[in-house]
Amino acid sequence: MNMAAKTAKQGRPGARRAAVDQDEEEQPLQAVLVADSFNRRFFPVTKDQPRALLPLANVAMIDYTLEFLTSTGVQETFVFCCWMSDKIKDHLAKSKWCRSNSSNTVHFITSDTYRSLGDVLRDVDAKALLRSDFILVYGDVVSSIDVTQALQEHRLRRKLEKNISDNIVVAVDSKSKRILHYQKTQGLKKLQFPMNIFHSTSDEFEIRHDLLDCHISICSPQVAELFTDNFDYQTRNDFVRGILVNEEILGNQIHLHVAKDGYGARVSNLFMYDAVSSDMIRRWIYPITPESNFVDEEGKSCTHSRHNVYRGTGVSLGHGSQMEENVLIGQDTSIGAKGHISNSVIGANCIIGDNVILDRAYIWNNVHIADNVAIRQSVVCDGVEVKTGVILKEQCVLAFNAVVGPDVTLPEGTVVSLHHPDEEEEEQDEFLSDHAEAGHNKATKKDKANNSKELGTEGQGYIWKSSSLDHTKEDELAQSLWGLVLNPDPESDSESEASEGSDQPGSRTISPELDDIKVFQTEVQGTLQRGLEENIGCDNLVLEINSLKYAYNITLKEVMQILTRVVLEYPFFQEGADLSTSQYNTLLLPLLKGWAPVFKNYVKRAQDHLNCLASIEEFFLEHEAHWGALVLMSAYNLDILEEDGIMRWFSQEGTTDKSKLLRKNQGLLKFIQWLEEAEEYSEGD
Amino acid sequence: MELQAVLMAAGGGSRMMELTYNTHKPLLPVGNKPLIWYPLNLLERVGFEEVIIITTKDVQKMLTPDRLKLDGKMKLDVVCIQLEGEMGTADALRHVQQKIKTDVLVLSCDLITDVALHEVVDLFRAHNASMAMLMSKLHEFTETVPGQKGKKKAGEQRDFVGVDATGQRLLFMANEADLEDGLTIRKSIMCKHPSMRIRTGLLDAHLYCLKRCVVDFLVENKNISSIRGELIPYLVRKQFSKSVNLPNNKDEVEMSQKMEGQTNLGSCKDEELLRLTQERSCWNDHHGDMSEAYHGGKVRCYVHIMEDGVCYRVNTLAAYIEANRMAPKLIEDPPIHPSAVISECTQVGADSIIGASCQISDKTSIKRSTVGASSTVREKVKITNSILMNGVTVEEGCNIQGSVICSNAVIGRNADIKYCLVGSSQRIEPDGECLTVTQNAVSV
């Protein structure tokens, strides 16, 4: 899938537009190749080699990108490098792109200050390098798509086109191929589309969830200007979002071209690396194939035989070794006896021992693999030594020059590098570009003590552990070297089903208000407990409860009800539910005494007294056994409740049998009698 | 018998009270035929031999085969319901459930279409669907509507219909009014149908094929009262629920039991074979994975969208006028009834229809109009773009343009009527001139 991009200011006078069109035909087609990913997906592999130079099927990734650009007809390419720019320069200087007969002129622009795609494009604008529409790609794009059609469409339209990336949903106006909405779905259960995108004149919209963004953009020169104008745009996603949001105001548009055939992908993580490599060997990217040696370099040529087995020159194969299918072996590599190799890529000058099993293994150059080794779906970088009897489980990475073994098994997802995982933090300031997001990866921890156990007695290197669990919220993608884990999430389905069920007749969920009250209650309880433990003054408790009250939007009446309930429940909370009445009372009374000022703060008016009593009644209706006048009496003695209130409450006939029963309690009757007598006494006095 | 047809003809036509004030909606003349003739004809053309008509007592009296001008091969089973206003379409279907033995084709009496009905039914058959429905592109009504000044108000709320890449599977349905917070689609649906087309500007023809078990489901769930408003959205949503349901969601469990239980309801052997074929076949309805066809969903809804052709629902005045304009193309009868008396010096356009026993006098011109049965048109009358119902008398020298004249109205001499609606049995005074007329017609 591929796309083109360009913006056009719509209010532009027609005359000038014509002039621009004319210009274009004379202008050579230009491209901007960003040879830096500005992220750390391939870390720590990229610590020694920039991503653009990592070999894919024994050819550096940037060569694929340049081949794609050249075959599209690009005549001038600006390569922007940052991390390890010298290596990239050296590589390209030796390659066919810099020979005098190359149809594609390559210019280098290096700066250590680039930290994002946005920086690069702002620099493009500042240097005024581009005269017309240009193609924007990353140095890790592998593609055989003919973008000329998209280019033509784009010129016709003079509008902006863009493409869609993995895990992205777009709403597209199906008639004009305009992108209206663009969204990554990672971690989303439901997809929301704002209504305003449907307000256009068209009556047909397409929502696609099956497109892969191959990160090829055709941009008009204004794109660079826009990046300058909006200094907060860092990535292409920022840009696309910004354009779409401001579309109505600025009149810039993004369009998309869905390539029906051809191949295009960006090697954005190891999962993609695995996928693109195997596609390459299976010849899906034709005409770019391993044996075509399009880079035209010595020693890269190889022969192609049945079952997609490719062999470079000087390959030696031991007796009884099987190359089952889809295998690429670089020159001067020797393989021992009785090996079993399938779906793998082996670089140049490797030495592989006997009885070796390789499946979906990507072995780069100058690697030594001893006897009896098994490697499955893993990447082994240059200069690595794997001693005898080592087993690599799925998704392991051995970075440059690491040594593993003998006789160890590396569990799934192990990453071994000679670099200390903590180094990066010390040197953080020096890290740029590929390491720009260094802050994200602090979770990687070294585990030096266990190294000899895990890597074997002769092992060299550190195991990198990324505790991605802590980071799931931030950016799942950045964490895992191997990219997404595609496991279906059955739970999410049923959950959303349940939520949908609620709009069915008959099933109503509880209103969220109640939940607030629940939360408030637990908060109050926590506050009181802390008050008790830390001996916090009642004034401060009142303050805290008040702030909670506002946080959860609780009325004063409810505060009092909840407070009463919490306090009365507190003995149960402290000592468990099965307390005898006397135990309960002895626990409760000091509490009441301690918190009396808190109560007094909330129980002021006559109505408050009644409410408070009602809450007490409600509580004791649930805990009848513990009912006694003692609570009321102590509340009266502590001046929390007043006589009038109690009398009025008592005179209110209970509405249910139970509450009537409650009022007939012996102790209560005595207390009431005492109150009455005291009243008479004081009157008589 | 594979499908039983149920024709809903009890609606009151509340959106065009001007016309239904005196005439019941199913009997409104369109191209000199009662409205109900069109759906009946549609059914007859494809070979239905029996149709259940749900209607009111008043309409039943008028529904004589003579009036319907059907060939008489089709047996009409008229069922009356009372209190038209309080009963929804689903209630009506429940009312006749005893008569329903197979899958049903439900349609509304106000549907005028030239759709090839088998397209819808084939979808229903091919996918063993729970529901298949018909939609059509919404037509813009260009003609001026009598009694309505200026352009019609900015349209009603749009319906959003989501279909899959083939344009047949119905994935999503919502009205704009319910989408204030934006359109929400579950990701699981997008995973199953990665390319979804959201379409607006579609007209729901109110023609549904429903599985027998859906009718059973209706019988059990009495709170659903409208097919369009409640049942269909429910079915569309249910397509993506898991067959393993939460126990508290009773509806759903019943539904899936019904869906599974359909083996018990008749052709046991066929269903068994069907299940076996699905099991043994490597066919599935989607790309990208090898999971079973329809992702194992038991409820499936399909829609046939007519991209061209005629499809009207005569439920507003504008649609009524438009339908009348289209009627000559749909009716095979000669446009001028043999019993009509038309004098020679009269111009009658080919796109006009003259009903039985009409009398058209000299020097009259009739263009793009319909003149109902037993009407009398005198000399020097000009009628364009108008609809004259039955028994209308137009005196000399009148000029009628873009108007609807209801039954038995009398238009006085030299009256000039433009874009008017004249109620039934009204009298327009001679030399009257009216430009806008409201309900039941007033003259100046």
PDB file of C-alpha atoms in Angstrom, chain B residues 213 255-266:
ATOM      1  CA  CYS B 213     -37.334 -17.872  14.123  1.00  0.00           C
ATOM      2  CA  MET B 255     -32.307 -15.612  20.451  1.00  0.00           C
ATOM      3  CA  SER B 256     -29.329 -17.842  20.026  1.00  0.00           C
ATOM      4  CA  GLN B 257     -31.343 -20.806  21.156  1.00  0.00           C
ATOM      5  CA  LYS B 258     -33.841 -19.911  18.559  1.00  0.00           C
ATOM      6  CA  MET B 259     -31.160 -19.628  15.963  1.00  0.00           C
ATOM      7  CA  GLU B 260     -29.766 -22.969  16.881  1.00  0.00           C
ATOM      8  CA  GLY B 261     -33.141 -24.415  17.449  1.00  0.00           C
ATOM      9  CA  GLN B 262     -34.235 -23.706  13.956  1.00  0.00           C
ATOM     10  CA  THR B 263     -33.375 -27.257  13.084  1.00  0.00           C
ATOM     11  CA  ASN B 264     -36.424 -28.308  15.046  1.00  0.00           C
ATOM     12  CA  LEU B 265     -38.722 -26.040  13.150  1.00  0.00           C
ATOM     13  CA  GLY B 266     -39.341 -28.021  10.069  1.00  0.00           C
TER      14      GLY B 266
END
